[in-house]
mmCIF file of C-alpha atoms and ligand atoms in Angstrom:
data_model
loop_
_atom_site.group_PDB
_atom_site.id
_atom_site.type_symbol
_atom_site.label_atom_id
_atom_site.label_comp_id
_atom_site.label_asym_id
_atom_site.label_seq_id
_atom_site.Cartn_x
_atom_site.Cartn_y
_atom_site.Cartn_z
ATOM 1 C CA UNK A 1 -15.304 16.012 -4.794
ATOM 2 C CA UNK A 2 -12.278 16.937 -2.708
ATOM 3 C CA UNK A 3 -8.921 16.524 -4.410
ATOM 4 C CA UNK A 4 -6.940 13.668 -3.007
ATOM 5 C CA UNK A 5 -3.156 13.680 -2.999
ATOM 6 C CA UNK A 6 -2.084 10.534 -4.844
ATOM 7 C CA UNK A 7 0.281 8.166 -3.100
ATOM 8 C CA UNK A 8 2.774 5.911 -4.848
ATOM 9 C CA UNK A 9 4.472 3.300 -2.701
ATOM 10 C CA UNK A 10 7.379 0.989 -3.503
ATOM 11 C CA UNK A 11 7.033 -2.488 -2.045
ATOM 12 C CA UNK A 12 10.508 -3.984 -2.296
ATOM 13 C CA UNK A 13 9.258 -7.278 -0.828
ATOM 14 C CA UNK A 14 12.175 -9.573 0.122
ATOM 15 C CA UNK A 15 14.644 -7.950 -2.262
ATOM 16 C CA UNK A 16 17.822 -5.879 -1.985
ATOM 17 C CA UNK A 17 20.955 -6.142 0.112
ATOM 18 C CA UNK A 18 22.379 -3.466 2.345
ATOM 19 C CA UNK A 19 24.397 -2.179 -0.620
ATOM 20 C CA UNK A 20 21.625 -2.221 -3.242
ATOM 21 C CA UNK A 21 19.087 -0.819 -0.767
ATOM 22 C CA UNK A 22 21.378 2.140 -0.115
ATOM 23 C CA UNK A 23 21.972 2.661 -3.830
ATOM 24 C CA UNK A 24 18.273 2.508 -4.631
ATOM 25 C CA UNK A 25 17.362 4.954 -1.851
ATOM 26 C CA UNK A 26 20.046 7.360 -3.014
ATOM 27 C CA UNK A 27 18.990 7.110 -6.653
ATOM 28 C CA UNK A 28 15.323 7.682 -5.762
ATOM 29 C CA UNK A 29 16.202 10.592 -3.563
ATOM 30 C CA UNK A 30 17.916 12.213 -6.521
ATOM 31 C CA UNK A 31 15.218 11.431 -9.057
ATOM 32 C CA UNK A 32 11.898 11.877 -7.250
ATOM 33 C CA UNK A 33 12.511 14.189 -4.299
ATOM 34 C CA UNK A 34 11.480 17.172 -6.406
ATOM 35 C CA UNK A 35 8.212 15.688 -7.678
ATOM 36 C CA UNK A 36 5.446 17.507 -5.826
ATOM 37 C CA UNK A 37 1.772 16.850 -5.377
ATOM 38 C CA UNK A 38 2.238 13.096 -4.972
ATOM 39 C CA UNK A 39 3.209 11.297 -1.801
ATOM 40 C CA UNK A 40 6.137 8.894 -2.271
ATOM 41 C CA UNK A 41 6.791 5.983 0.062
ATOM 42 C CA UNK A 42 9.621 3.448 0.006
ATOM 43 C CA UNK A 43 9.011 0.143 1.825
ATOM 44 C CA UNK A 44 12.247 -1.856 2.192
ATOM 45 C CA UNK A 45 12.690 -5.062 4.194
ATOM 46 C CA UNK A 46 12.934 -4.555 7.983
ATOM 47 C CA UNK A 47 16.769 -4.677 8.207
ATOM 48 C CA UNK A 48 17.067 -1.706 5.837
ATOM 49 C CA UNK A 49 14.490 0.603 7.412
ATOM 50 C CA UNK A 50 17.096 2.530 9.400
ATOM 51 C CA UNK A 51 19.295 2.888 6.343
ATOM 52 C CA UNK A 52 16.330 4.113 4.276
ATOM 53 C CA UNK A 53 15.356 6.576 6.962
ATOM 54 C CA UNK A 54 18.889 7.958 7.100
ATOM 55 C CA UNK A 55 19.385 8.089 3.349
ATOM 56 C CA UNK A 56 16.027 9.773 2.773
ATOM 57 C CA UNK A 57 16.136 12.133 5.779
ATOM 58 C CA UNK A 58 15.262 15.690 4.865
ATOM 59 C CA UNK A 59 13.747 14.638 1.527
ATOM 60 C CA UNK A 60 10.089 14.398 0.528
ATOM 61 C CA UNK A 61 10.299 10.586 0.395
ATOM 62 C CA UNK A 62 8.737 8.668 3.244
ATOM 63 C CA UNK A 63 9.590 5.237 4.570
ATOM 64 C CA UNK A 64 7.201 2.345 5.182
ATOM 65 C CA UNK A 65 7.508 -1.168 6.618
ATOM 66 C CA UNK A 66 6.005 -4.231 4.947
ATOM 67 C CA UNK A 67 4.263 -5.693 7.966
ATOM 68 C CA UNK A 68 3.808 -5.252 11.717
ATOM 69 C CA UNK A 69 2.693 -7.424 14.620
ATOM 70 C CA UNK A 70 -0.144 -6.372 16.920
ATOM 71 C CA UNK A 71 1.437 -6.912 20.333
ATOM 72 C CA UNK A 72 3.685 -4.189 21.746
ATOM 73 C CA UNK A 73 6.318 -6.535 23.118
ATOM 74 C CA UNK A 74 6.765 -10.039 24.500
ATOM 75 C CA UNK A 75 7.809 -13.575 23.649
ATOM 76 C CA UNK A 76 6.968 -13.421 19.942
ATOM 77 C CA UNK A 77 10.187 -14.510 18.276
ATOM 78 C CA UNK A 78 10.728 -12.949 14.900
ATOM 79 C CA UNK A 79 7.964 -10.372 15.150
ATOM 80 C CA UNK A 80 8.273 -6.576 15.007
ATOM 81 C CA UNK A 81 5.905 -4.318 16.936
ATOM 82 C CA UNK A 82 4.472 -0.871 16.188
ATOM 83 C CA UNK A 83 6.493 0.903 18.909
ATOM 84 C CA UNK A 84 9.657 -0.588 17.363
ATOM 85 C CA UNK A 85 8.745 0.798 13.953
ATOM 86 C CA UNK A 86 7.672 4.329 14.799
ATOM 87 C CA UNK A 87 11.200 5.684 14.941
ATOM 88 C CA UNK A 88 12.014 4.312 11.510
ATOM 89 C CA UNK A 89 8.967 4.752 9.328
ATOM 90 C CA UNK A 90 5.694 6.527 8.888
ATOM 91 C CA UNK A 91 3.795 3.951 6.845
ATOM 92 C CA UNK A 92 3.244 0.210 7.079
ATOM 93 C CA UNK A 93 1.774 -2.193 4.523
ATOM 94 C CA UNK A 94 -0.836 -4.414 6.166
ATOM 95 C CA UNK A 95 -2.702 -7.396 4.734
ATOM 96 C CA UNK A 96 -0.679 -7.797 1.537
ATOM 97 C CA UNK A 97 -1.932 -10.795 -0.424
ATOM 98 C CA UNK A 98 1.441 -12.517 -0.031
ATOM 99 C CA UNK A 99 0.958 -12.322 3.747
ATOM 100 C CA UNK A 100 -2.554 -13.685 3.333
ATOM 101 C CA UNK A 101 -1.422 -16.464 0.993
ATOM 102 C CA UNK A 102 1.845 -17.650 2.545
ATOM 103 C CA UNK A 103 1.577 -16.621 6.201
ATOM 104 C CA UNK A 104 -2.014 -17.328 7.137
ATOM 105 C CA UNK A 105 -3.128 -13.712 7.361
ATOM 106 C CA UNK A 106 -6.890 -13.407 7.842
ATOM 107 C CA UNK A 107 -9.275 -10.458 7.975
ATOM 108 C CA UNK A 108 -9.136 -10.778 11.752
ATOM 109 C CA UNK A 109 -5.337 -10.625 11.996
ATOM 110 C CA UNK A 110 -5.291 -7.794 9.459
ATOM 111 C CA UNK A 111 -7.755 -5.961 11.693
ATOM 112 C CA UNK A 112 -5.535 -6.495 14.742
ATOM 113 C CA UNK A 113 -2.474 -5.207 12.904
ATOM 114 C CA UNK A 114 -4.358 -2.165 11.629
ATOM 115 C CA UNK A 115 -5.567 -1.289 15.119
ATOM 116 C CA UNK A 116 -2.110 -1.714 16.630
ATOM 117 C CA UNK A 117 -0.453 0.371 13.897
ATOM 118 C CA UNK A 118 -2.995 3.181 14.177
ATOM 119 C CA UNK A 119 -2.637 3.225 17.967
ATOM 120 C CA UNK A 120 1.027 4.172 17.449
ATOM 121 C CA UNK A 121 0.211 6.704 14.711
ATOM 122 C CA UNK A 122 1.703 4.539 11.984
ATOM 123 C CA UNK A 123 -0.167 5.040 8.712
ATOM 124 C CA UNK A 124 -1.371 1.771 7.228
ATOM 125 C CA UNK A 125 -1.500 0.865 3.565
ATOM 126 C CA UNK A 126 -4.380 -1.572 3.927
ATOM 127 C CA UNK A 127 -4.344 -4.171 1.125
ATOM 128 C CA UNK A 128 -7.368 -5.968 -0.269
ATOM 129 C CA UNK A 129 -7.956 -7.955 -3.434
ATOM 130 C CA UNK A 130 -9.647 -10.973 -4.932
ATOM 131 C CA UNK A 131 -7.954 -14.023 -6.440
ATOM 132 C CA UNK A 132 -8.424 -14.959 -10.086
ATOM 133 C CA UNK A 133 -10.624 -17.846 -9.085
ATOM 134 C CA UNK A 134 -12.840 -15.589 -6.996
ATOM 135 C CA UNK A 135 -13.200 -13.101 -9.859
ATOM 136 C CA UNK A 136 -14.009 -15.828 -12.393
ATOM 137 C CA UNK A 137 -16.653 -17.219 -10.035
ATOM 138 C CA UNK A 138 -18.280 -13.779 -9.797
ATOM 139 C CA UNK A 139 -17.228 -13.376 -6.174
ATOM 140 C CA UNK A 140 -15.161 -10.183 -6.407
ATOM 141 C CA UNK A 141 -17.690 -7.941 -4.695
ATOM 142 C CA UNK A 142 -18.391 -10.362 -1.876
ATOM 143 C CA UNK A 143 -14.691 -10.947 -1.198
ATOM 144 C CA UNK A 144 -13.807 -7.274 -1.193
ATOM 145 C CA UNK A 145 -16.704 -6.272 1.012
ATOM 146 C CA UNK A 146 -15.722 -8.998 3.463
ATOM 147 C CA UNK A 147 -12.095 -7.888 3.467
ATOM 148 C CA UNK A 148 -12.991 -4.213 3.881
ATOM 149 C CA UNK A 149 -15.564 -4.810 6.626
ATOM 150 C CA UNK A 150 -13.427 -7.376 8.425
ATOM 151 C CA UNK A 151 -10.181 -5.445 8.144
ATOM 152 C CA UNK A 152 -11.719 -2.177 9.265
ATOM 153 C CA UNK A 153 -14.001 -3.538 12.002
ATOM 154 C CA UNK A 154 -14.122 -1.139 14.976
ATOM 155 C CA UNK A 155 -11.578 1.161 13.402
ATOM 156 C CA UNK A 156 -11.901 4.910 13.014
ATOM 157 C CA UNK A 157 -10.144 6.282 9.975
ATOM 158 C CA UNK A 158 -8.795 9.774 9.352
ATOM 159 C CA UNK A 159 -8.958 11.697 6.057
ATOM 160 C CA UNK A 160 -6.321 10.410 3.647
ATOM 161 C CA UNK A 161 -6.474 6.819 4.922
ATOM 162 C CA UNK A 162 -4.781 4.543 2.382
ATOM 163 C CA UNK A 163 -6.215 1.355 0.887
ATOM 164 C CA UNK A 164 -4.450 -0.632 -1.841
ATOM 165 C CA UNK A 165 -6.694 -2.562 -4.169
ATOM 166 C CA UNK A 166 -4.507 -5.365 -5.482
ATOM 167 C CA UNK A 167 -6.180 -8.125 -7.469
ATOM 168 C CA UNK A 168 -4.106 -11.173 -6.549
ATOM 169 C CA UNK A 169 -4.071 -12.412 -10.145
ATOM 170 C CA UNK A 170 -2.331 -9.221 -11.230
ATOM 171 C CA UNK A 171 0.440 -9.201 -8.626
ATOM 172 C CA UNK A 172 3.828 -10.119 -10.014
ATOM 173 C CA UNK A 173 2.281 -11.703 -13.094
ATOM 174 C CA UNK A 174 2.888 -8.999 -15.683
ATOM 175 C CA UNK A 175 -0.860 -9.077 -16.343
ATOM 176 C CA UNK A 176 -2.370 -5.942 -14.835
ATOM 177 C CA UNK A 177 -6.054 -5.180 -14.533
ATOM 178 C CA UNK A 178 -7.361 -2.646 -17.009
ATOM 179 C CA UNK A 179 -7.783 0.902 -15.799
ATOM 180 C CA UNK A 180 -11.511 0.572 -16.267
ATOM 181 C CA UNK A 181 -11.750 -2.627 -14.236
ATOM 182 C CA UNK A 182 -9.599 -1.235 -11.431
ATOM 183 C CA UNK A 183 -11.600 1.982 -11.391
ATOM 184 C CA UNK A 184 -14.877 0.124 -11.163
ATOM 185 C CA UNK A 185 -13.661 -2.131 -8.355
ATOM 186 C CA UNK A 186 -12.138 0.736 -6.414
ATOM 187 C CA UNK A 187 -15.474 2.542 -6.765
ATOM 188 C CA UNK A 188 -17.070 -0.451 -5.084
ATOM 189 C CA UNK A 189 -14.563 -0.287 -2.220
ATOM 190 C CA UNK A 190 -15.166 3.445 -1.823
ATOM 191 C CA UNK A 191 -18.926 2.908 -1.703
ATOM 192 C CA UNK A 192 -18.459 0.347 1.048
ATOM 193 C CA UNK A 193 -16.246 2.778 2.940
ATOM 194 C CA UNK A 194 -18.969 5.414 2.545
ATOM 195 C CA UNK A 195 -21.443 3.062 4.145
ATOM 196 C CA UNK A 196 -19.008 2.493 7.035
ATOM 197 C CA UNK A 197 -17.701 6.030 7.504
ATOM 198 C CA UNK A 198 -19.921 8.402 5.542
ATOM 199 C CA UNK A 199 -19.338 10.015 2.177
ATOM 200 C CA UNK A 200 -16.875 12.651 3.289
ATOM 201 C CA UNK A 201 -14.317 10.279 4.809
ATOM 202 C CA UNK A 202 -14.774 7.827 1.945
ATOM 203 C CA UNK A 203 -14.113 10.582 -0.583
ATOM 204 C CA UNK A 204 -11.018 11.632 1.336
ATOM 205 C CA UNK A 205 -9.644 8.083 1.520
ATOM 206 C CA UNK A 206 -6.936 7.283 -1.002
ATOM 207 C CA UNK A 207 -7.308 4.005 -2.830
ATOM 208 C CA UNK A 208 -4.317 2.823 -4.819
ATOM 209 C CA UNK A 209 -4.220 0.234 -7.544
ATOM 210 C CA UNK A 210 -1.519 -2.444 -7.343
ATOM 211 C CA UNK A 211 -0.670 -5.332 -9.649
ATOM 212 C CA UNK A 212 1.994 -5.295 -12.386
ATOM 213 C CA UNK A 213 2.107 -1.506 -12.562
ATOM 214 C CA UNK A 214 5.022 -0.275 -14.657
ATOM 215 C CA UNK A 215 6.190 2.808 -16.491
ATOM 216 C CA UNK A 216 4.151 1.908 -19.555
ATOM 217 C CA UNK A 217 0.744 1.283 -17.956
ATOM 218 C CA UNK A 218 0.689 3.769 -15.067
ATOM 219 C CA UNK A 219 -0.943 6.463 -17.234
ATOM 220 C CA UNK A 220 -3.915 4.195 -17.891
ATOM 221 C CA UNK A 221 -4.540 3.869 -14.162
ATOM 222 C CA UNK A 222 -3.926 7.514 -13.363
ATOM 223 C CA UNK A 223 -6.473 8.534 -15.984
ATOM 224 C CA UNK A 224 -9.221 6.944 -13.888
ATOM 225 C CA UNK A 225 -11.052 9.123 -11.359
ATOM 226 C CA UNK A 226 -11.228 6.620 -8.495
ATOM 227 C CA UNK A 227 -7.561 5.569 -8.533
ATOM 228 C CA UNK A 228 -5.317 7.576 -6.214
ATOM 229 C CA UNK A 229 -1.866 6.222 -6.948
ATOM 230 C CA UNK A 230 -0.199 2.839 -7.006
ATOM 231 C CA UNK A 231 1.419 0.186 -4.869
ATOM 232 C CA UNK A 232 4.305 -1.067 -6.950
ATOM 233 C CA UNK A 233 6.257 -4.277 -6.449
ATOM 234 C CA UNK A 234 8.675 -5.513 -9.115
ATOM 235 C CA UNK A 235 8.910 -2.227 -11.004
ATOM 236 C CA UNK A 236 9.838 -0.353 -7.821
ATOM 237 C CA UNK A 237 13.233 -2.075 -7.726
ATOM 238 C CA UNK A 238 14.410 -0.167 -10.775
ATOM 239 C CA UNK A 239 15.008 3.496 -9.967
ATOM 240 C CA UNK A 240 14.309 4.709 -13.506
ATOM 241 C CA UNK A 241 11.051 2.783 -13.813
ATOM 242 C CA UNK A 242 9.780 3.804 -10.372
ATOM 243 C CA UNK A 243 10.715 7.389 -11.190
ATOM 244 C CA UNK A 244 8.675 7.215 -14.391
ATOM 245 C CA UNK A 245 5.715 5.907 -12.393
ATOM 246 C CA UNK A 246 5.936 8.694 -9.821
ATOM 247 C CA UNK A 247 6.379 11.310 -12.555
ATOM 248 C CA UNK A 248 3.264 10.075 -14.344
ATOM 249 C CA UNK A 249 1.258 10.083 -11.111
ATOM 250 C CA UNK A 250 2.411 13.645 -10.420
ATOM 251 C CA UNK A 251 1.723 14.827 -13.944
ATOM 252 C CA UNK A 252 -1.687 13.225 -14.311
ATOM 253 C CA UNK A 253 -3.019 13.374 -10.772
ATOM 254 C CA UNK A 254 -0.695 15.566 -8.700
ATOM 255 C CA UNK A 255 -2.194 18.124 -6.359
ATOM 256 C CA UNK A 256 0.902 20.334 -6.265
HETATM 257 C C1 LIG B 301 2.835 -5.707 -4.782
HETATM 258 O O1 LIG B 301 3.680 -6.442 -4.316
HETATM 259 O O2 LIG B 301 2.129 -5.044 -4.031
HETATM 260 C C2 LIG B 301 2.692 -5.632 -6.228
HETATM 261 C C3 LIG B 301 1.712 -4.956 -6.742
HETATM 262 O O3 LIG B 301 3.631 -6.319 -6.992
HETATM 263 P P1 LIG B 301 3.875 -6.155 -8.572
HETATM 264 O O4 LIG B 301 3.900 -4.668 -8.874
HETATM 265 O O5 LIG B 301 5.204 -6.801 -8.812
HETATM 266 O O6 LIG B 301 2.753 -6.812 -9.268
#
């Protein structure tokens, strides 16, 4: 199996102000710039992308957006297009469960966003995950296969493509999945990607776990062979905790 470089991304969601965003970027630059063998991505709200880019310029930290629209331009009040983002960030989170839950995101709109992002060479962090109800009803596999197939329909992926497996019941709840459960479910996603793209590309894809990851549980996830990093929400707003997460990912999984 090829060695995959783990990727740890900070999803700040709708948090921070211009002052706290600058402070957090600066603190992270100081604490995690030197950690090698793990890709580090900071995803602030749209208004702070330029600030993040400036503060992190010349460091090993990359910037990501939290969403993107599929049209290039036009009368779409409030939306932000891929060509607008490319000068500010390298990554973009697409299909986060909060977008699916609160903003009507579907597999089809996720697919459109992924295509539009890739067409501008933005690197997606493609999110999938089942709800608690779906898991309890035994529907996890069906839901994930639908999300993966629907989201990736007619899309070519390159080695290193990033998927975030985020069980909805674990996001922001303080109740993470177990390492074993996440590993098993990510294995399922990778098998589906192998059927879509072949074993080589599936093995090269990086599949993160997300859902109540913190400094105390990250080691459990990084000990699992299928898990290639983490998408971190709440814990990414504290520089010391996010640093501990990145350090653990580097120590336990780093390719450097
Ligand atoms: C997320 O927003 O992607 C996430 C995983 O949130 P949290 O870490 O707070 O559960």
